[in-house]
Amino acid sequence: VFLELDGEGPNYAQLIRAIKAAIVSGRMSSGVRLPSTRALARELGLSRITVLAAYEQLRAEGYVESRVGSGSYVNSLRTEPALKPPANEPIAPPSRYAGRARAVQDRLLPRIHLGVRFDLQYGEPQINPALNAIWGRELARAATYTPMRVSLSQGHLPLREQICRYLALRRGVQVAAEQVLIVSGSQQAIALTARVLIDEGDAAVIEDPHYFGAWQELTAHGACLVPVATDHEGLICAQLPKSAPRLIYVTPSHQFPAGSTLSLSRRLELLRYAEANQCWVVEDDYDSEFRYDAHPLAALRSLDHGDRVIYIGTFSKVLSGALRLGYMVLPTSLRDDFVNAKFLCGFGCPTLEQAALAHFMENGGFERHLRRSTKVLRARREALIAGLHHHAGKRVQVADSHAGMHVVIWLPDYSYAQIDVLIAMAHEAGLGLYPMAPHYHFPPAIPGLMLGYCNLSTTDIEDAMCLFGECLDAIDASVLSPT
Amino acid sequence: VFLELDGEGPNYAQLIRAIKAAIVSGRMSSGVRLPSTRALARELGLSRITVLAAYEQLRAEGYVESRVGSGSYVNSLRTEPALKPPANEPIAPPSRYAGRARAVQDRLLPRIHLGVRFDLQYGEPQINPALNAIWGRELARAATYTPMRVSLSQGHLPLREQICRYLALRRGVQVAAEQVLIVSGSQQAIALTARVLIDEGDAAVIEDPHYFGAWQELTAHGACLVPVATDHEGLICAQLPKSAPRLIYVTPSHQFPAGSTLSLSRRLELLRYAEANQCWVVEDDYDSEFRYDAHPLAALRSLDHGDRVIYIGTFSKVLSGALRLGYMVLPTSLRDDFVNAKFLCGFGCPTLEQAALAHFMENGGFERHLRRSTKVLRARREALIAGLHHHAGKRVQVADSHAGMHVVIWLPDYSYAQIDVLIAMAHEAGLGLYPMAPHYHFPPAIPGLMLGYCNLSTTDIEDAMCLFGECLDAIDASVLSPT
C-alpha cells in the first residue's frame, strides 16, 4: 500500500491521516495486516517510535486491532459505498431564508472605490487613533475589574443604566434599564425585530430611500416590503398602505440616506396610524449623536404613549463598528420576546466590552469623545459645503441636513448616464463618489450623490471638491459632443 | 395649566418634557398662549434663561410657534384621539417564532442553586483570575495594533488561520481559512444553522439527552425535532428516522451531557446515513479541548469525504463564555449561505477580541493555558471520582468518560422521587446537585446526576462528596419510614 504523507504537522499525525485515508477509501481493506512498525519506519524514513505512536492511536480510535504476537489488522468498518467528493455544480439554496438572502445580496457592494485618494464613502465612522489608546485602556481596566462570566442576555446592567442616562439627556427618552436590550449593533437589532415581529409573508413598510442592510435582512426573513416615499419632512405618512403592515421601519432623526428630519406633525401622524392599525414602529436612530444645529428633535420614542415604538441606537457611528455594540428600547409587551430571541441567537454581548463601555460613559470619556468628534465633523461638513458652493456652484443642490456624517447633493441638470460617466471619471482622478440611486427601490427622477466626509481632513475635502468641480466641468464640456 | 417637573436631569429638559406632555395629552390645546417666560420662571422657581431655552427648543421642534410681540402659542398638532397607555393584560406572541420561543423557555432555568457552598453546576468554565490579567494584556495589545474597523463578516483572517492550525493539530481536521466562519459562540452557530438549513416544519434529529439551548433554538425556529436515543457508543444510528431529516445535530467527542464518545463504526454509519438521505450533520465539539485519556478520537468532520458535516467549536469552555467567540467549519456548498446569514444577523464579531485571540493562539499562550487548565481539571475530576467511590460506594455508577468538565452518575437503586428529596436535602446542606432528567425528552428509567467539577478546589470537592455521601445515607435511612 502506498502511503503519502502530506507534510503538515508532526510525522505521527501525518502517518495517522495517511493510514486512515487508505482505510476509509477502501485501499486498505478490512482484515489486511498492517506492515510491521519496523518495516514501515524504514520504508518511510521515520523513527520506529513515530510509527508505534501512530498505530497506538489508530487502535484507540478503532481503525485497527492488534492480535497478540501477530501484528495489527485493519478492522471491519463497512466503509462501502465509497463516500463521494463534494459536487462542484451550483447547489440549490438549502432553506427559503438562504435562497432569499442569496437573491438580495449585492445592490451596493460592487460600487465601492478601492484605493482612491479621496474616498467619499459613507459608513465607517471617523478613524481616530486616539480612540484606540483610550479604548485599549478601558478594555484593560474592564479585564481587571470584571469577572469573566457570560453576561445577561439582556446586557450588562451598568451599561444599560448608562444608556438610560444618555437617552434621557440627549434624546428626551425616559426609560428604565429593564426596557433596554444590548445588541451587537443596529443590524442585529433589525434581525431580532424580524424574528420577533415578522412571519413569512407579513408586510413591512420601509422608507424609500432606505438602509439597504434593513431591506436585505427583512427580505431574507420573508417580509413583503412596502417602500413608502419620503420628502423634505421625512416619510410621507399619507402614502402608508391601507391594509395594516406588521411594522414600519423609519429613520426619523436623519432620514437615511436622504437626510431629512421627520417633522413633528408627521411624527404624530405616524404614531396615530400605528395605533389605529395595531402595528409596530421601528425607530432607527443610527447617527443622531452628530447634530450641528442647536435643537435636535427628541426621539420619536419620546412621543410614544401607546408603547408601539421600538427604538434602535448604536455605538458604531459614534465610536466604531469594530465594537459591535448597540441597544434597543423595547415596548413593555415585547421585552421578554426580544430577550428570548437575543438569548437564542447567541446569548449576550461580550462582557468585557460592555463593562468597558459602561465605564467610558460613566467617567465622562464618552461625552468628551462625542464633543470632540462633533467639532471635527462640523468643520469637515462646512468645508465640504463651502467647496461644493465654490467649485460646483448652482449645478448642485445641497440637501438641507443638520446631522450625520454625509451630505446629499442633487444634480437636476444631469442625466443618470452623465452621472455614471462623472463617477467613472472621478474614480480615474482619485475621487470616490457614491450615487444615491442604489439606496432606492424606486430611484428618483433626478440623480443624486452621497458624500461622506468623515475620514478626510478639511484640506483633503477642499482638494476633493476642486477635483469634483473639474469633473463636472469636463461633463459640461462633453455635452457639446454627446456619446 | 399645572406643569409638574419630574426631577430628572437639567431643569430646562424637565420643563420641556412637562410642556410637551401637556400639549400631547391635550391639556394645553392648539392656539393656547403659553405663559410669559418671566411669569413661568417665577411660578416654577426657575431662572428666566431656563424657561427661554425650553421655549426655544419647543419652537425648534414645532410644538409652539412665536408671534412677534405677542408671545408663544401651542401649534395645531391634531393630537386627538388621545394615545392610550399600554395595556397590561398578557399579549399574544407577535410572531410564530416568538410564540414557540415563549413555549420552550424554562425546562432548566428554575433548577439553579444559588448561594450554596458547593455548587456542582455545569456550564461556566474554570474561573481563572490569571486569565483576566492575560486577556487584559492581549486586548490592550490588540487595541494598539489593530485598526478599529468592522471585521469581515466571515471573521478576522489571522484568527481563522490560527483556528485552522489548531484544528489540524488537535482535531485531525484539515481545512482552509476560507471554510471557517467566526461566530459568537455555539449558540449563534446553531441559530445560523437553523436559518440556513431549516424551513418551518422541517425535521431535525437531536440526540436524547441533548444540549437544551440547541433544542430551544431549533424549536423556536420551527424545526420538528426528532429525538434519537444514545447509549455508551453515542447516537444509536439504527434508530435514525426512515424519512430523511434536514439535519442531525450530534456531540460525537463527548455526548452532551451523558459523556459517551461516538464510536468509529457509528461515525461511519452516521455519515453513510447522511449521504444516503442527503441530510446535513452538525458536529458540536463544545468541550473537546479537555481530554484526560491519551488518545482522543479525531473529529467526525475529519472522516467526512462527502462534505456534509458542519463543525462547531467554541472558546466558551476553554477560555470563557464572556468572550462570545466560537467558530464553524463549513461545507463548501454552504459557505456563502452561512456568511450571508452571519452578515444579516449582525455582521462580524468584535474586531479587537478576534485580534487578541489570534495573537494569544499564535504566541503559544492559548496552548499553555489549555495544558494548565487540563492539569487542574484532571486533578478535580480524579478527586470527584475518588470521593464518589469513597462516600457513595456501590450506590452510584460513574459513567465512563474521559473528557469535559463534568461527571455523570447513575443511581439505579433509587427512584426519581428519592432523588428529588436528595437534591432538596443536599441544597439545604449547601451542596448544589443537578439532575440528568431535564436534559432528556424521554427521561431514562434510572435517575442520574450531572456533577460539574470545574470551579471547586480538590479540597472542596472532597468535602462536597463527603456531604453527598451523608445525604445518600439519610435517604437510605428514611427508606424504612417512607414518606
CSV table of C-alpha atoms in Angstrom, one decimal, chain A residues 38-414:
chain,number,residue,atom,x,y,z
A,38,ARG,CA,10.0,-1.6,11.9
A,39,ALA,CA,9.3,-2.2,8.2
A,40,LEU,CA,7.1,0.8,7.8
A,41,ALA,CA,9.5,3.1,9.7
A,42,ARG,CA,12.3,2.0,7.3
A,43,GLU,CA,10.2,2.4,4.2
A,44,LEU,CA,9.0,6.0,5.1
A,45,GLY,CA,12.2,7.1,6.7
A,46,LEU,CA,10.5,7.6,10.1
A,47,SER,CA,11.6,6.6,13.6
A,48,ARG,CA,10.0,3.4,14.9
A,49,ILE,CA,8.6,5.3,17.9
A,50,THR,CA,6.7,7.5,15.5
A,51,VAL,CA,5.1,4.5,13.8
A,52,LEU,CA,4.3,2.9,17.1
A,53,ALA,CA,2.6,6.1,18.3
A,54,ALA,CA,0.5,6.2,15.1
A,55,TYR,CA,-0.5,2.5,15.4
A,56,GLU,CA,-1.5,3.0,19.0
A,57,GLN,CA,-3.7,6.0,18.1
A,58,LEU,CA,-5.3,4.1,15.2
A,59,ARG,CA,-6.0,1.2,17.7
A,60,ALA,CA,-7.5,3.7,20.2
A,61,GLU,CA,-9.7,5.1,17.5
A,62,GLY,CA,-10.9,1.7,16.4
A,63,TYR,CA,-9.4,1.7,12.9
A,64,VAL,CA,-7.1,-1.3,13.5
A,65,GLU,CA,-6.9,-4.1,16.0
A,66,SER,CA,-3.8,-5.8,17.3
A,67,ARG,CA,-3.6,-9.5,17.7
A,68,VAL,CA,-1.0,-10.7,20.2
A,69,GLY,CA,2.2,-11.8,18.6
A,70,SER,CA,0.8,-11.4,15.1
A,71,GLY,CA,0.7,-7.6,14.5
A,72,SER,CA,-2.0,-5.1,13.6
A,73,TYR,CA,-5.0,-5.7,11.3
A,74,VAL,CA,-7.5,-3.3,9.6
A,75,ASN,CA,-10.8,-3.5,11.4
A,76,SER,CA,-14.1,-4.3,9.7
A,77,LEU,CA,-15.6,-0.9,9.2
A,78,ARG,CA,-18.1,-1.4,6.3
A,79,THR,CA,-16.8,1.6,4.5
A,80,GLU,CA,-18.6,0.9,1.2
A,81,PRO,CA,-20.3,2.6,-0.5
A,82,ALA,CA,-17.4,4.9,-1.1
A,83,LEU,CA,-18.1,8.4,0.0
A,84,LYS,CA,-18.2,10.8,-2.9
A,85,PRO,CA,-16.2,14.0,-3.2
A,86,PRO,CA,-18.4,17.2,-3.0
A,87,ALA,CA,-20.1,18.2,-6.2
A,88,ASN,CA,-18.9,21.4,-7.7
A,89,GLU,CA,-22.1,22.4,-9.6
A,90,PRO,CA,-24.2,25.2,-8.1
A,91,ILE,CA,-26.4,23.8,-5.4
A,92,ALA,CA,-30.0,24.8,-4.6
A,93,PRO,CA,-30.3,27.1,-1.5
A,94,PRO,CA,-30.8,24.9,1.5
A,95,SER,CA,-33.6,27.0,3.1
A,96,ARG,CA,-36.0,29.6,1.8
A,97,TYR,CA,-34.1,32.1,4.0
A,98,ALA,CA,-30.9,31.2,2.3
A,99,GLY,CA,-32.5,31.5,-1.1
A,100,ARG,CA,-33.9,35.0,-0.4
A,101,ALA,CA,-30.5,36.0,1.2
A,102,ARG,CA,-28.7,34.9,-2.0
A,103,ALA,CA,-31.2,36.9,-4.1
A,104,VAL,CA,-30.8,40.3,-2.4
A,105,GLN,CA,-27.1,40.4,-1.6
A,106,ASP,CA,-25.4,42.8,-4.0
A,107,ARG,CA,-27.2,46.0,-4.7
A,108,LEU,CA,-24.4,48.1,-3.1
A,109,LEU,CA,-21.2,46.1,-2.7
A,110,PRO,CA,-19.9,46.3,-6.3
A,111,ARG,CA,-19.7,50.0,-6.2
A,112,ILE,CA,-17.0,50.5,-3.6
A,113,HIS,CA,-14.0,52.5,-4.8
A,114,LEU,CA,-10.8,50.9,-3.5
A,115,GLY,CA,-7.5,52.7,-3.2
A,116,VAL,CA,-8.6,56.2,-4.4
A,117,ARG,CA,-7.0,59.3,-2.8
A,118,PHE,CA,-10.3,60.9,-1.7
A,119,ASP,CA,-12.9,58.3,-0.9
A,120,LEU,CA,-16.3,59.9,0.0
A,121,GLN,CA,-17.7,56.7,1.2
A,122,TYR,CA,-20.3,56.7,3.9
A,123,GLY,CA,-20.3,54.2,6.7
A,124,GLU,CA,-17.2,53.8,8.8
A,125,PRO,CA,-17.0,56.5,11.4
A,126,GLN,CA,-14.2,58.9,11.8
A,127,ILE,CA,-11.0,56.9,12.3
A,128,ASN,CA,-9.5,58.3,15.4
A,129,PRO,CA,-6.2,56.9,16.5
A,130,ALA,CA,-6.6,58.4,20.0
A,131,LEU,CA,-9.7,56.2,20.4
A,132,ASN,CA,-7.6,53.1,20.1
A,133,ALA,CA,-5.4,54.2,23.0
A,134,ILE,CA,-8.5,55.2,25.1
A,135,TRP,CA,-10.3,52.0,24.3
A,136,GLY,CA,-7.3,49.8,25.0
A,137,ARG,CA,-7.1,51.3,28.5
A,138,GLU,CA,-10.8,50.9,29.1
A,139,LEU,CA,-10.6,47.2,28.0
A,140,ALA,CA,-7.6,46.5,30.2
A,141,ARG,CA,-9.4,48.2,33.1
A,142,ALA,CA,-12.5,46.1,32.5
A,143,ALA,CA,-10.4,42.9,32.4
A,144,THR,CA,-9.0,43.8,35.8
A,145,TYR,CA,-12.3,44.6,37.5
A,146,THR,CA,-14.9,42.4,35.7
A,147,PRO,CA,-15.4,38.7,36.4
A,148,MET,CA,-15.2,36.8,33.1
A,149,ARG,CA,-18.6,35.4,33.1
A,150,VAL,CA,-21.3,35.3,30.5
A,151,SER,CA,-23.3,38.5,30.9
A,152,LEU,CA,-27.1,38.5,31.0
A,153,SER,CA,-28.6,38.0,27.5
A,154,GLN,CA,-30.4,41.4,28.0
A,155,GLY,CA,-27.0,43.0,28.6
A,156,HIS,CA,-24.6,44.2,31.3
A,157,LEU,CA,-26.7,46.2,33.8
A,158,PRO,CA,-24.3,49.1,34.3
A,159,LEU,CA,-24.2,49.7,30.6
A,160,ARG,CA,-28.0,49.6,30.3
A,161,GLU,CA,-28.1,52.2,33.1
A,162,GLN,CA,-25.6,54.5,31.4
A,163,ILE,CA,-27.6,54.2,28.2
A,164,CYS,CA,-30.8,55.3,30.0
A,165,ARG,CA,-29.0,58.3,31.4
A,166,TYR,CA,-27.7,59.2,27.9
A,167,LEU,CA,-31.1,58.7,26.3
A,168,ALA,CA,-32.8,60.9,28.9
A,169,LEU,CA,-30.3,63.7,28.5
A,170,ARG,CA,-29.7,63.6,24.8
A,171,ARG,CA,-32.8,62.1,23.2
A,172,GLY,CA,-35.6,63.0,25.5
A,173,VAL,CA,-36.4,59.3,26.1
A,174,GLN,CA,-37.3,58.4,29.7
A,175,VAL,CA,-36.8,54.6,30.1
A,176,ALA,CA,-35.8,52.1,32.8
A,177,ALA,CA,-32.9,49.8,32.4
A,178,GLU,CA,-35.3,46.8,32.2
A,179,GLN,CA,-36.6,48.0,28.9
A,180,VAL,CA,-33.1,48.3,27.3
A,181,LEU,CA,-31.6,45.4,25.4
A,182,ILE,CA,-27.9,45.4,24.5
A,183,VAL,CA,-27.3,44.1,20.9
A,184,SER,CA,-24.3,43.8,18.6
A,185,GLY,CA,-25.2,46.8,16.5
A,186,SER,CA,-28.2,48.0,14.5
A,187,GLN,CA,-28.1,45.1,12.1
A,188,GLN,CA,-28.7,42.6,15.0
A,189,ALA,CA,-31.5,44.8,16.3
A,190,ILE,CA,-33.2,44.6,12.9
A,191,ALA,CA,-32.6,40.8,12.7
A,192,LEU,CA,-34.1,40.3,16.2
A,193,THR,CA,-37.0,42.6,15.2
A,194,ALA,CA,-37.7,40.4,12.2
A,195,ARG,CA,-37.7,37.3,14.3
A,196,VAL,CA,-40.0,38.6,17.0
A,197,LEU,CA,-42.4,40.5,14.8
A,198,ILE,CA,-42.5,39.0,11.3
A,199,ASP,CA,-43.8,35.8,9.9
A,200,GLU,CA,-43.0,34.8,6.3
A,201,GLY,CA,-45.3,36.8,4.1
A,202,ASP,CA,-46.1,39.6,6.6
A,203,ALA,CA,-46.0,43.2,5.2
A,204,ALA,CA,-43.4,45.7,6.5
A,205,VAL,CA,-43.1,49.3,5.5
A,206,ILE,CA,-39.7,50.7,4.7
A,207,GLU,CA,-38.8,54.2,3.7
A,208,ASP,CA,-37.6,54.9,0.2
A,209,PRO,CA,-34.6,55.5,0.1
A,210,HIS,CA,-33.5,53.3,3.0
A,211,TYR,CA,-30.6,51.5,4.7
A,212,PHE,CA,-30.0,48.5,2.5
A,213,GLY,CA,-29.0,46.2,5.4
A,214,ALA,CA,-32.5,46.5,6.7
A,215,TRP,CA,-34.1,45.8,3.3
A,216,GLN,CA,-31.8,42.7,3.0
A,217,GLU,CA,-32.5,41.2,6.4
A,218,LEU,CA,-36.2,41.8,6.3
A,219,THR,CA,-36.4,40.4,2.8
A,220,ALA,CA,-34.3,37.3,3.7
A,221,HIS,CA,-36.5,36.8,6.7
A,222,GLY,CA,-39.5,36.6,4.5
A,223,ALA,CA,-41.2,40.0,4.9
A,224,CYS,CA,-43.1,41.6,2.0
A,225,LEU,CA,-41.5,45.0,1.9
A,226,VAL,CA,-43.7,48.0,1.1
A,227,PRO,CA,-41.5,51.0,0.2
A,228,VAL,CA,-43.1,54.4,1.1
A,229,ALA,CA,-41.6,57.6,-0.4
A,230,THR,CA,-40.0,60.3,1.7
A,231,ASP,CA,-39.7,64.1,1.1
A,232,HIS,CA,-38.1,67.0,3.0
A,233,GLU,CA,-40.3,66.2,6.0
A,234,GLY,CA,-39.4,62.5,6.0
A,235,LEU,CA,-41.8,59.6,5.5
A,236,ILE,CA,-44.9,60.7,3.6
A,237,CYS,CA,-47.5,59.2,6.0
A,238,ALA,CA,-50.4,59.8,3.7
A,239,GLN,CA,-48.9,57.1,1.5
A,240,LEU,CA,-48.9,54.5,4.2
A,241,PRO,CA,-50.7,51.4,3.0
A,242,LYS,CA,-54.5,51.0,3.6
A,243,SER,CA,-54.1,47.4,4.9
A,244,ALA,CA,-52.1,47.3,8.1
A,245,PRO,CA,-48.4,46.2,7.9
A,246,ARG,CA,-46.8,44.4,10.9
A,247,LEU,CA,-44.2,47.2,11.3
A,248,ILE,CA,-42.9,50.4,9.9
A,249,TYR,CA,-39.2,50.9,9.8
A,250,VAL,CA,-38.1,54.6,9.9
A,251,THR,CA,-35.1,56.9,10.5
A,252,PRO,CA,-36.9,59.9,11.9
A,253,SER,CA,-33.9,62.0,13.2
A,254,HIS,CA,-31.9,61.9,10.0
A,255,GLN,CA,-33.6,60.0,7.2
A,256,PHE,CA,-31.1,57.5,5.8
A,257,PRO,CA,-29.6,58.4,3.4
A,258,ALA,CA,-31.6,61.4,2.1
A,259,GLY,CA,-31.0,63.4,5.3
A,260,SER,CA,-34.4,64.9,6.1
A,261,THR,CA,-35.9,65.1,9.6
A,262,LEU,CA,-39.4,63.7,10.2
A,263,SER,CA,-41.5,66.7,11.1
A,264,LEU,CA,-43.4,66.8,14.3
A,265,SER,CA,-46.8,66.7,12.6
A,266,ARG,CA,-45.7,63.6,10.6
A,267,ARG,CA,-44.4,62.0,13.8
A,268,LEU,CA,-47.8,62.3,15.4
A,269,GLU,CA,-49.5,61.2,12.2
A,270,LEU,CA,-47.2,58.1,12.1
A,271,LEU,CA,-48.0,57.2,15.7
A,272,ARG,CA,-51.7,57.6,15.1
A,273,TYR,CA,-51.5,55.3,12.1
A,274,ALA,CA,-49.6,52.8,14.1
A,275,GLU,CA,-52.2,52.9,16.9
A,276,ALA,CA,-55.1,52.7,14.6
A,277,ASN,CA,-53.6,49.8,12.6
A,278,GLN,CA,-52.1,48.0,15.6
A,279,CYS,CA,-48.6,47.9,14.0
A,280,TRP,CA,-45.2,48.5,15.4
A,281,VAL,CA,-42.8,51.4,14.6
A,282,VAL,CA,-39.1,50.7,14.5
A,283,GLU,CA,-37.1,53.9,15.0
A,284,ASP,CA,-33.5,53.5,13.8
A,285,ASP,CA,-31.6,56.4,15.4
A,286,TYR,CA,-28.3,55.3,13.8
A,287,ASP,CA,-26.4,58.6,13.8
A,288,SER,CA,-28.4,61.1,15.9
A,289,GLU,CA,-25.3,61.7,18.0
A,290,PHE,CA,-23.9,64.1,15.4
A,291,ARG,CA,-26.1,67.1,15.1
A,292,TYR,CA,-24.8,70.5,14.0
A,293,ASP,CA,-27.9,72.6,14.8
A,294,ALA,CA,-28.7,73.8,18.3
A,295,HIS,CA,-32.0,71.9,18.6
A,296,PRO,CA,-32.2,68.3,17.7
A,297,LEU,CA,-35.7,66.9,17.7
A,298,ALA,CA,-36.4,64.5,20.6
A,299,ALA,CA,-36.7,60.8,19.5
A,300,LEU,CA,-40.0,59.5,18.2
A,301,ARG,CA,-40.0,57.1,21.1
A,302,SER,CA,-40.3,60.1,23.5
A,303,LEU,CA,-43.7,60.9,21.9
A,304,ASP,CA,-44.9,57.3,22.0
A,305,HIS,CA,-47.6,57.0,24.6
A,306,GLY,CA,-49.0,53.8,23.0
A,307,ASP,CA,-45.8,51.9,23.7
A,308,ARG,CA,-45.5,50.9,20.0
A,309,VAL,CA,-42.1,52.3,19.1
A,310,ILE,CA,-39.0,50.0,19.2
A,311,TYR,CA,-36.0,52.3,19.4
A,312,ILE,CA,-32.6,51.3,18.0
A,313,GLY,CA,-29.4,53.1,18.8
A,314,THR,CA,-25.8,52.1,18.0
A,315,PHE,CA,-22.2,52.9,19.0
A,316,SER,CA,-21.0,52.0,15.5
A,317,LYS,CA,-21.1,55.6,14.2
A,318,VAL,CA,-20.1,57.5,17.3
A,319,LEU,CA,-17.3,55.1,18.4
A,320,SER,CA,-16.6,52.3,16.0
A,321,GLY,CA,-18.3,49.5,14.2
A,322,ALA,CA,-15.5,47.3,15.4
A,323,LEU,CA,-17.1,47.2,18.8
A,324,ARG,CA,-20.3,45.6,17.6
A,325,LEU,CA,-22.4,47.2,20.3
A,326,GLY,CA,-25.8,48.9,20.1
A,327,TYR,CA,-29.1,48.9,22.0
A,328,MET,CA,-32.8,48.8,21.8
A,329,VAL,CA,-35.5,50.3,23.9
A,330,LEU,CA,-38.4,47.9,23.9
A,331,PRO,CA,-42.1,48.2,24.4
A,332,THR,CA,-43.2,46.5,27.7
A,333,SER,CA,-45.2,43.9,25.9
A,334,LEU,CA,-42.3,42.8,23.6
A,335,ARG,CA,-39.5,42.9,26.1
A,336,ASP,CA,-39.5,39.2,27.0
A,337,ASP,CA,-39.8,38.1,23.4
A,338,PHE,CA,-36.8,40.2,22.4
A,339,VAL,CA,-34.7,38.9,25.3
A,340,ASN,CA,-35.7,35.4,24.3
A,341,ALA,CA,-34.6,36.0,20.7
A,342,LYS,CA,-31.3,37.5,21.8
A,343,PHE,CA,-30.7,34.6,24.1
A,344,LEU,CA,-31.5,32.0,21.4
A,345,CYS,CA,-29.4,33.9,18.7
A,346,GLY,CA,-26.2,33.7,20.8
A,347,PHE,CA,-26.7,34.9,24.4
A,348,GLY,CA,-25.5,38.3,25.5
A,349,CYS,CA,-22.7,40.5,24.0
A,350,PRO,CA,-19.1,40.2,25.2
A,351,THR,CA,-18.9,41.0,28.9
A,352,LEU,CA,-15.6,43.0,29.0
A,353,GLU,CA,-16.6,45.2,26.0
A,354,GLN,CA,-19.8,46.1,27.7
A,355,ALA,CA,-18.1,46.8,31.0
A,356,ALA,CA,-15.5,48.9,29.3
A,357,LEU,CA,-18.2,51.0,27.5
A,358,ALA,CA,-20.2,51.4,30.7
A,359,HIS,CA,-17.2,52.8,32.5
A,360,PHE,CA,-16.3,55.0,29.5
A,361,MET,CA,-19.8,56.5,29.6
A,362,GLU,CA,-19.8,56.8,33.4
A,363,ASN,CA,-16.5,58.6,33.7
A,364,GLY,CA,-17.4,61.2,31.0
A,365,GLY,CA,-15.0,60.0,28.4
A,366,PHE,CA,-17.8,59.2,26.0
A,367,GLU,CA,-19.3,62.7,26.2
A,368,ARG,CA,-15.8,64.2,25.7
A,369,HIS,CA,-15.2,62.0,22.7
A,370,LEU,CA,-18.6,62.9,21.3
A,371,ARG,CA,-18.0,66.7,21.7
A,372,ARG,CA,-14.6,66.4,20.0
A,373,SER,CA,-15.8,64.3,17.2
A,374,THR,CA,-18.8,66.6,16.6
A,375,LYS,CA,-16.4,69.6,16.4
A,376,VAL,CA,-14.2,67.8,13.9
A,377,LEU,CA,-17.1,66.6,11.8
A,378,ARG,CA,-18.8,70.0,11.8
A,379,ALA,CA,-15.6,71.6,10.3
A,380,ARG,CA,-15.4,68.9,7.7
A,381,ARG,CA,-19.0,69.3,6.8
A,382,GLU,CA,-18.6,73.0,6.4
A,383,ALA,CA,-15.5,72.6,4.3
A,384,LEU,CA,-17.5,70.2,2.1
A,385,ILE,CA,-20.4,72.5,1.6
A,386,ALA,CA,-18.1,75.5,1.0
A,387,GLY,CA,-16.2,73.5,-1.5
A,388,LEU,CA,-19.4,72.5,-3.3
A,389,HIS,CA,-20.6,76.1,-3.5
A,390,HIS,CA,-17.3,77.2,-4.8
A,391,HIS,CA,-16.5,74.5,-7.3
A,392,ALA,CA,-19.9,73.2,-8.3
A,393,GLY,CA,-22.0,76.3,-7.8
A,394,LYS,CA,-25.6,76.1,-9.0
A,395,ARG,CA,-25.0,72.8,-10.7
A,396,VAL,CA,-25.7,71.0,-7.4
A,397,GLN,CA,-28.4,71.3,-4.8
A,398,VAL,CA,-27.2,70.5,-1.3
A,399,ALA,CA,-29.9,68.8,0.6
A,400,ASP,CA,-30.7,70.6,3.9
A,401,SER,CA,-29.5,68.5,6.8
A,402,HIS,CA,-28.0,69.2,10.2
A,403,ALA,CA,-26.9,65.9,11.3
A,404,GLY,CA,-24.8,62.8,10.4
A,405,MET,CA,-21.6,62.0,8.6
A,406,HIS,CA,-22.5,62.7,5.0
A,407,VAL,CA,-24.1,65.3,2.7
A,408,VAL,CA,-26.5,64.5,-0.1
A,409,ILE,CA,-26.4,66.6,-3.3
A,410,TRP,CA,-28.9,66.5,-6.2
A,411,LEU,CA,-27.9,67.3,-9.8
A,412,PRO,CA,-31.1,68.3,-11.5
A,413,ASP,CA,-29.4,69.3,-14.8
A,414,TYR,CA,-27.7,66.0,-15.4
